[in-house]
Tab-separated table of C-alpha atoms and ligand atoms in Angstrom:
chain	number	residue	atom	x	y	z
A	738	MET	CA	-0.004	-0.112	-0.072
A	739	SER	CA	1.183	3.469	-0.794
A	740	THR	CA	2.143	5.393	2.345
A	741	THR	CA	1.570	8.874	0.519
A	742	LEU	CA	-1.529	10.642	-0.698
A	743	ASP	CA	-2.180	11.415	-4.371
A	744	VAL	CA	-3.686	14.772	-3.687
A	745	SER	CA	-3.771	17.225	-0.776
A	746	ARG	CA	-6.829	16.493	1.451
A	747	ARG	CA	-8.549	18.923	3.679
A	748	ALA	CA	-11.554	19.185	5.875
A	749	ALA	CA	-12.688	21.345	8.808
A	750	ALA	CA	-14.706	20.610	11.889
A	751	GLN	CA	-16.189	22.606	14.767
A	752	ALA	CA	-16.559	21.247	18.388
A	753	GLN	CA	-17.658	22.894	21.551
A	754	PRO	CA	-15.938	22.489	25.017
A	755	ASN	CA	-17.720	20.291	27.595
A	756	ILE	CA	-17.750	20.888	31.253
A	757	ALA	CA	-17.525	17.973	33.557
A	758	LEU	CA	-20.211	17.848	36.361
A	759	ILE	CA	-18.686	14.550	37.599
A	760	LYS	CA	-14.884	15.153	37.012
A	761	TYR	CA	-12.263	13.075	35.347
A	762	TRP	CA	-9.079	13.193	37.307
A	763	GLY	CA	-6.303	10.588	37.021
A	764	LYS	CA	-5.112	8.054	34.430
A	765	ARG	CA	-4.775	4.326	34.689
A	766	ASP	CA	-2.767	4.163	31.417
A	767	LEU	CA	-0.657	6.958	30.365
A	768	ARG	CA	0.128	5.695	26.765
A	769	LEU	CA	-3.395	4.965	25.993
A	770	ASN	CA	-4.713	7.940	28.073
A	771	LEU	CA	-7.209	5.729	30.059
A	772	PRO	CA	-8.896	7.219	33.059
A	773	VAL	CA	-8.962	5.885	36.709
A	774	VAL	CA	-12.573	6.960	36.926
A	775	GLY	CA	-15.722	7.586	34.533
A	776	SER	CA	-16.909	11.124	34.192
A	777	LEU	CA	-20.073	12.923	33.086
A	778	SER	CA	-20.217	16.340	31.182
A	779	ILE	CA	-22.420	18.860	29.507
A	780	THR	CA	-21.313	20.114	26.091
A	781	LEU	CA	-21.698	23.953	25.518
A	782	ASP	CA	-23.010	25.766	22.394
A	783	THR	CA	-21.585	29.318	21.903
A	784	LEU	CA	-17.972	28.682	22.616
A	785	TRP	CA	-16.290	26.808	19.814
A	786	THR	CA	-12.945	25.403	18.275
A	787	ARG	CA	-12.931	25.279	14.484
A	788	THR	CA	-10.121	23.322	12.959
A	789	GLU	CA	-8.977	22.787	9.439
A	790	VAL	CA	-6.659	19.697	8.625
A	791	ARG	CA	-4.897	19.638	5.382
A	792	PHE	CA	-2.724	16.706	4.605
A	793	ASP	CA	-0.264	17.391	1.831
A	794	ASP	CA	2.650	15.236	0.683
A	795	ALA	CA	4.493	18.355	-0.123
A	796	LEU	CA	4.863	19.172	3.629
A	797	SER	CA	8.032	17.891	5.162
A	798	ALA	CA	6.637	18.468	8.865
A	799	ASP	CA	3.345	18.864	10.576
A	800	THR	CA	2.486	22.515	11.374
A	801	MET	CA	0.020	24.064	13.732
A	802	THR	CA	-1.459	27.587	13.991
A	803	LEU	CA	-3.879	28.713	16.698
A	804	ASN	CA	-5.675	31.904	16.335
A	805	GLY	CA	-3.377	33.033	13.597
A	806	LYS	CA	-0.102	32.245	15.517
A	807	VAL	CA	2.322	29.475	14.968
A	808	ASP	CA	1.803	27.449	18.145
A	809	ALA	CA	5.040	25.539	18.814
A	810	LYS	CA	3.845	24.510	22.270
A	811	GLN	CA	0.778	22.492	21.031
A	812	LEU	CA	2.683	20.831	17.932
A	813	LYS	CA	3.976	17.869	19.829
A	814	ARG	CA	0.341	16.937	21.066
A	815	THR	CA	-0.970	17.881	17.563
A	816	SER	CA	1.580	15.551	15.756
A	817	ALA	CA	0.822	12.626	18.150
A	818	CYS	CA	-2.954	13.061	17.506
A	819	LEU	CA	-2.300	13.185	13.527
A	820	ASP	CA	-0.137	10.072	13.896
A	821	LEU	CA	-3.131	8.139	15.364
A	822	LEU	CA	-5.147	9.243	12.274
A	823	ARG	CA	-2.332	8.424	10.000
A	824	ALA	CA	-1.905	5.005	11.430
A	825	ARG	CA	-5.416	4.372	10.769
A	826	ALA	CA	-5.138	5.528	7.166
A	827	GLY	CA	-1.866	3.704	6.595
A	828	VAL	CA	-0.081	7.023	5.377
A	829	THR	CA	2.860	9.064	6.632
A	830	THR	CA	1.680	12.379	5.007
A	831	ARG	CA	2.233	15.412	7.093
A	832	ALA	CA	-0.498	17.921	7.731
A	833	GLU	CA	-1.080	21.718	8.250
A	834	VAL	CA	-3.555	22.335	11.034
A	835	ILE	CA	-5.414	25.703	11.407
A	836	SER	CA	-7.284	26.449	14.472
A	837	GLU	CA	-9.384	28.976	15.974
A	838	ASN	CA	-10.833	29.323	19.456
A	839	ASN	CA	-13.405	31.895	20.283
A	840	PHE	CA	-12.530	31.796	24.073
A	841	PRO	CA	-9.222	31.975	26.063
A	842	THR	CA	-6.957	28.981	25.479
A	843	GLY	CA	-5.430	26.935	28.292
A	844	ALA	CA	-7.283	28.654	31.263
A	845	GLY	CA	-9.591	25.917	32.357
A	846	LEU	CA	-11.993	26.370	29.619
A	847	ALA	CA	-11.512	22.959	28.108
A	848	SER	CA	-9.785	24.157	25.026
A	849	SER	CA	-8.104	20.810	24.529
A	850	ALA	CA	-11.427	19.046	24.588
A	851	SER	CA	-12.890	21.055	21.794
A	852	GLY	CA	-9.507	21.266	19.963
A	853	PHE	CA	-8.858	17.548	19.713
A	854	ALA	CA	-12.454	16.776	19.057
A	855	ALA	CA	-12.472	18.966	16.185
A	856	MET	CA	-9.090	17.897	14.915
A	857	VAL	CA	-10.001	14.157	15.038
A	858	MET	CA	-13.257	14.750	13.069
A	859	ALA	CA	-11.558	16.988	10.498
A	860	GLY	CA	-8.676	14.633	10.282
A	861	ASP	CA	-11.056	11.614	9.783
A	862	ALA	CA	-12.969	13.344	7.085
A	863	ALA	CA	-9.722	14.505	5.359
A	864	LEU	CA	-8.281	11.002	5.174
A	865	GLY	CA	-11.755	9.471	4.260
A	866	LEU	CA	-11.491	7.149	7.238
A	867	ARG	CA	-15.315	7.220	7.851
A	868	LEU	CA	-14.931	6.478	11.571
A	869	THR	CA	-18.151	6.094	13.651
A	870	PRO	CA	-18.625	8.793	16.434
A	871	ALA	CA	-17.516	6.061	19.031
A	872	GLU	CA	-14.327	5.519	17.046
A	873	GLN	CA	-13.766	9.307	16.953
A	874	SER	CA	-14.398	9.535	20.621
A	875	VAL	CA	-11.791	6.673	21.310
A	876	LEU	CA	-9.178	8.571	19.231
A	877	ALA	CA	-10.017	11.934	20.586
A	878	ARG	CA	-9.579	10.421	24.182
A	879	ARG	CA	-6.017	9.292	23.367
A	880	CYS	CA	-5.264	13.033	22.418
A	881	SER	CA	-6.932	14.455	25.444
A	882	GLY	CA	-9.247	12.629	27.822
A	883	SER	CA	-11.961	15.156	27.842
A	884	ALA	CA	-12.070	15.510	24.174
A	885	ALA	CA	-13.787	12.019	24.147
A	886	ARG	CA	-16.789	13.689	25.481
A	887	SER	CA	-16.860	16.713	23.065
A	888	ILE	CA	-17.531	14.472	20.140
A	889	PHE	CA	-21.158	14.374	21.514
A	890	GLY	CA	-23.746	17.038	22.354
A	891	GLY	CA	-25.809	17.565	25.478
A	892	TYR	CA	-25.242	15.311	28.396
A	893	VAL	CA	-22.369	12.784	27.875
A	894	GLU	CA	-20.744	10.051	29.882
A	895	TRP	CA	-17.281	8.878	29.292
A	896	ALA	CA	-16.869	5.318	30.527
A	897	HIS	CA	-13.856	4.225	32.538
A	898	GLY	CA	-13.830	1.018	30.543
A	899	GLN	CA	-12.475	-2.545	31.526
A	900	GLN	CA	-10.572	-3.725	28.562
A	901	ALA	CA	-6.697	-3.403	28.541
A	902	ASP	CA	-6.671	-1.891	25.120
A	903	GLY	CA	-9.002	0.936	26.268
A	904	GLU	CA	-11.290	0.508	23.187
A	905	ASP	CA	-14.395	0.470	25.562
A	906	SER	CA	-13.158	3.755	27.364
A	907	VAL	CA	-15.545	5.732	24.900
A	908	ALA	CA	-17.814	8.565	25.559
A	909	THR	CA	-21.671	7.994	24.861
A	910	PRO	CA	-24.502	10.598	24.753
A	911	LEU	CA	-26.887	10.258	27.655
A	912	LEU	CA	-29.517	13.011	26.703
A	913	GLU	CA	-29.872	15.571	24.027
A	914	ALA	CA	-29.334	19.204	24.999
A	915	ALA	CA	-32.864	20.117	24.064
A	916	ALA	CA	-34.360	17.459	26.294
A	917	TRP	CA	-33.152	19.455	29.406
A	918	PRO	CA	-31.729	22.782	28.451
A	919	LEU	CA	-29.587	24.407	31.096
A	920	SER	CA	-27.818	27.656	30.967
A	921	VAL	CA	-24.022	28.214	31.956
A	922	ALA	CA	-22.210	31.399	32.902
A	923	VAL	CA	-18.646	31.241	32.719
A	924	ALA	CA	-16.954	33.807	35.023
A	925	ILE	CA	-13.513	34.419	33.629
A	926	THR	CA	-11.212	35.447	36.296
A	927	SER	CA	-7.901	35.257	34.509
A	928	THR	CA	-6.860	34.945	30.795
A	929	ALA	CA	-3.365	33.701	31.642
A	930	GLU	CA	-2.362	30.215	30.600
A	931	LYS	CA	-2.546	27.817	33.579
A	932	ALA	CA	0.783	27.061	35.283
A	933	ILE	CA	0.253	23.259	35.722
A	934	GLY	CA	-1.632	21.438	32.879
A	935	SER	CA	-4.137	18.754	33.659
A	936	THR	CA	-1.839	15.715	32.776
A	937	GLU	CA	0.808	16.876	35.157
A	938	GLY	CA	-1.516	17.833	37.724
A	939	MET	CA	-3.151	14.315	37.616
A	940	ASN	CA	0.182	12.587	37.575
A	941	ARG	CA	1.296	14.461	40.577
A	942	THR	CA	-1.943	13.859	42.211
A	943	ALA	CA	-1.671	10.175	41.726
A	944	ASP	CA	1.772	10.067	43.053
A	945	THR	CA	1.391	12.048	46.041
A	946	SER	CA	-2.145	12.726	47.150
A	947	PRO	CA	-3.231	10.428	50.232
A	948	TYR	CA	-6.970	10.871	48.956
A	949	GLN	CA	-6.450	9.051	45.514
A	950	GLN	CA	-7.912	5.801	46.488
A	951	ALA	CA	-10.978	7.307	48.057
A	952	TRP	CA	-11.493	9.475	44.994
A	953	ILE	CA	-11.466	6.156	42.793
A	954	ASP	CA	-13.707	4.221	45.120
A	955	SER	CA	-16.428	6.935	45.530
A	956	GLN	CA	-16.683	7.806	41.715
A	957	ASP	CA	-19.255	5.202	40.661
A	958	ALA	CA	-21.813	6.277	43.238
A	959	ASP	CA	-21.420	9.867	42.067
A	960	LEU	CA	-22.031	8.885	38.429
A	961	ALA	CA	-25.068	6.813	39.386
A	962	GLU	CA	-26.479	9.881	41.399
A	963	ALA	CA	-25.792	12.307	38.325
A	964	ARG	CA	-27.375	9.891	35.859
A	965	ALA	CA	-30.458	9.647	38.071
A	966	ALA	CA	-30.738	13.235	38.542
A	967	ILE	CA	-30.413	13.902	34.786
A	968	ALA	CA	-33.118	11.053	33.923
A	969	ALA	CA	-35.463	12.768	36.470
A	970	ARG	CA	-34.528	16.343	35.318
A	971	ASP	CA	-34.070	17.079	39.010
A	972	PHE	CA	-31.874	20.181	39.192
A	973	GLU	CA	-31.286	20.103	42.953
A	974	ARG	CA	-30.100	16.709	42.822
A	975	LEU	CA	-27.766	17.531	40.117
A	976	ALA	CA	-26.455	20.595	41.717
A	977	ASP	CA	-25.615	18.744	44.993
A	978	ILE	CA	-23.675	15.979	43.304
A	979	SER	CA	-22.037	18.151	40.801
A	980	GLU	CA	-20.660	20.528	43.469
A	981	HIS	CA	-19.521	17.632	45.473
A	982	SER	CA	-17.560	16.120	42.561
A	983	CYS	CA	-16.035	19.372	41.817
A	984	LEU	CA	-14.950	20.114	45.497
A	985	LYS	CA	-13.870	16.608	45.944
A	986	MET	CA	-11.567	16.569	42.885
A	987	HIS	CA	-10.027	20.069	44.134
A	988	ALA	CA	-9.515	18.553	47.689
A	989	LEU	CA	-7.732	15.497	46.182
A	990	ALA	CA	-5.575	17.822	44.051
A	991	LEU	CA	-4.924	20.303	46.963
A	992	ALA	CA	-3.651	17.408	48.951
A	993	ALA	CA	-0.981	16.540	46.358
A	994	LYS	CA	2.805	17.399	47.144
A	995	PRO	CA	3.164	20.195	46.223
A	996	GLY	CA	-0.542	21.112	46.424
A	997	LEU	CA	-2.349	22.117	43.295
A	998	LEU	CA	-4.341	25.366	44.020
A	999	TYR	CA	-5.981	26.372	40.792
A	1000	TRP	CA	-8.268	29.001	42.300
A	1001	ASN	CA	-7.469	32.645	42.665
A	1002	ALA	CA	-9.255	35.004	44.964
A	1003	ALA	CA	-11.984	35.894	42.405
A	1004	THR	CA	-12.695	32.244	41.903
A	1005	VAL	CA	-13.475	31.715	45.637
A	1006	ALA	CA	-15.544	35.055	45.703
A	1007	ALA	CA	-17.533	33.647	42.839
A	1008	MET	CA	-18.153	30.313	44.768
A	1009	HIS	CA	-19.556	32.258	47.645
A	1010	CYS	CA	-21.736	34.282	45.225
A	1011	VAL	CA	-23.133	31.246	43.714
A	1012	ARG	CA	-23.680	29.545	47.169
A	1013	GLY	CA	-25.423	32.901	48.172
A	1014	LEU	CA	-27.705	33.030	45.191
A	1015	ARG	CA	-28.733	29.166	45.686
A	1016	ALA	CA	-29.525	29.910	49.575
A	1017	LYS	CA	-31.930	32.671	48.226
A	1018	GLY	CA	-33.705	30.024	46.105
A	1019	LEU	CA	-32.029	30.516	42.772
A	1020	PRO	CA	-31.564	27.173	40.747
A	1021	VAL	CA	-27.771	27.351	40.298
A	1022	PHE	CA	-24.547	25.534	41.211
A	1023	PHE	CA	-20.839	25.978	40.478
A	1024	THR	CA	-18.154	23.914	38.884
A	1025	ILE	CA	-14.457	24.421	38.385
A	1026	ASP	CA	-11.773	22.701	36.472
A	1027	ALA	CA	-8.038	22.889	36.415
A	1028	GLY	CA	-7.956	26.642	36.188
A	1029	PRO	CA	-9.423	29.679	37.827
A	1030	GLN	CA	-12.780	30.164	35.786
A	1031	LEU	CA	-15.904	29.348	37.505
A	1032	LYS	CA	-18.665	27.946	35.636
A	1033	ALA	CA	-22.231	28.409	37.008
A	1034	VAL	CA	-24.785	26.031	35.762
A	1035	CYS	CA	-28.508	27.078	36.254
A	1036	LEU	CA	-31.948	26.770	34.821
A	1037	PRO	CA	-32.501	29.277	31.939
A	1038	SER	CA	-34.912	31.191	34.071
A	1039	ALA	CA	-32.101	32.232	36.461
A	1040	ALA	CA	-29.398	32.986	33.961
A	1041	ALA	CA	-29.624	36.639	33.670
A	1042	ALA	CA	-29.750	37.101	37.466
A	1043	VAL	CA	-26.883	34.668	37.780
A	1044	ALA	CA	-24.860	36.507	35.139
A	1045	ALA	CA	-25.571	39.956	36.649
A	1046	ALA	CA	-24.487	38.628	40.149
A	1047	LEU	CA	-21.124	37.290	38.852
A	1048	ARG	CA	-20.321	40.367	37.006
A	1049	GLU	CA	-20.365	42.205	40.469
A	1050	VAL	CA	-17.863	39.930	41.919
A	1051	PRO	CA	-14.544	41.680	42.510
A	1052	GLY	CA	-11.879	40.189	40.114
A	1053	VAL	CA	-14.302	38.740	37.594
A	1054	LEU	CA	-13.150	40.075	34.248
A	1055	ASN	CA	-16.165	38.843	32.157
A	1056	VAL	CA	-18.873	36.662	32.111
A	1057	VAL	CA	-19.713	34.604	29.147
A	1058	GLU	CA	-23.297	33.156	28.887
A	1059	THR	CA	-24.020	29.964	26.967
A	1060	GLY	CA	-26.522	27.012	26.688
A	1061	LEU	CA	-25.919	23.494	25.892
A	1062	GLY	CA	-24.840	22.477	22.625
A	1063	GLY	CA	-24.856	19.767	20.000
A	1064	PRO	CA	-22.182	17.339	18.815
A	1065	ALA	CA	-18.895	18.132	16.966
A	1066	ARG	CA	-19.643	18.502	13.234
A	1067	LEU	CA	-17.926	19.095	9.879
A	1068	ILE	CA	-17.980	22.483	8.535
A	1069	PRO	CA	-17.210	24.104	5.122
A	1070	VAL	CA	-13.575	24.813	4.970
A	1071	ALA	CA	-14.363	28.419	4.029
A	1072	ASP	CA	-16.120	28.849	7.435
A	1073	LEU	CA	-12.670	28.780	9.211
A	1074	ALA	CA	-11.234	31.481	6.909
A	1075	ALA	CA	-14.255	33.653	7.781
A	1076	ALA	CA	-14.034	33.112	11.495
B	1190	DP6	C1	-10.327	19.079	35.474
B	1190	DP6	O1	-8.832	16.022	29.479
B	1190	DP6	O2	-7.308	18.083	29.821
B	1190	DP6	O3	-11.029	19.415	33.300
B	1190	DP6	O4	-6.436	13.623	29.282
B	1190	DP6	O5	-4.431	14.871	30.235
B	1190	DP6	O6	-5.520	15.783	28.298
B	1190	DP6	P1	-5.625	14.907	29.383
B	1190	DP6	O7	-6.588	15.792	30.565
B	1190	DP6	P2	-7.773	16.798	30.269
B	1190	DP6	O8	-8.320	16.857	31.766
B	1190	DP6	C2	-9.681	17.536	32.146
B	1190	DP6	C3	-9.658	17.485	33.583
B	1190	DP6	C4	-10.763	18.430	34.286
B	1190	DP6	C5	-11.900	17.455	34.534
B	1190	DP6	C6	-12.807	16.975	33.291
B	1190	DP6	O9	-12.988	17.610	32.327
B	1190	DP6	O10	-13.559	15.988	33.530
């Protein structure tokens, strides 16, 4: 079989970030990027990554541009992801990757989730692999765990899986966004790139946190509770279990050596703000990932009041309001140039 392509092949895709309500933290296999726990997320809608992948035999190396700038830092992970696609297609052809985010990169807004989901979908189309969404999810997982979930829209669960080869550690959609539309207000408290990325943070936690085993042992019950809350459209129940999972993940990471402290003063002030609103009867809860942004999840009827209250919190730079969105999808290549 030829290991080159006869013509340049390109395609573009859009994926939205997702926010975990029941968190992924920790790996059971570093090479296959398999998680120690299952996780459950919601996919957003107005925040997106758009990525074009162009395979071309004339290229001597992969290239990556993010928001118009050459991104040398991301190139290694990009090439590793492209290698998985190339291996599937049986080619060695290098690729040019052009990516745009409409939100800050690397600041706890899951840009790697939408980024790798879009890249896998575009790369699959460019190479004519015709992968199923489940196969795309497995490949995206190997590039960045949370990317497995951004292949799908709405409420999504990513299974821990049992197989050593990880082929059953795949995300599946639980419920469409339209079946229970929630609103999300993202309180941005810093646009700086985070100091310790998720992979490094997870590995340090696994090596040094005394709470690692308790985290693993208690996850399945949290997942079952969140699934039941979603099936019943029970907001209070989902709020309780989601805040619990968020705080438990941060407690686990805080107890690493040295401790991982992803919050700044404004993050903590925003947590108190959300707790205060909920005490007054507003249907809202918070969740926070490996960065200083707070995501307030609420019923749409509370969205305007939640966003207004977060804007008043000292240190909150901006509040981005969004709903729940659909799956990753192919887009015309021209859409990227127009972005
Ligand atoms: C805190 O998916 O970025 O957002 O697999 O190492 O790329 P890698 O990690 P990543 O971790 C996300 C961690 C989290 C929780 C979550 O999204 O479930």
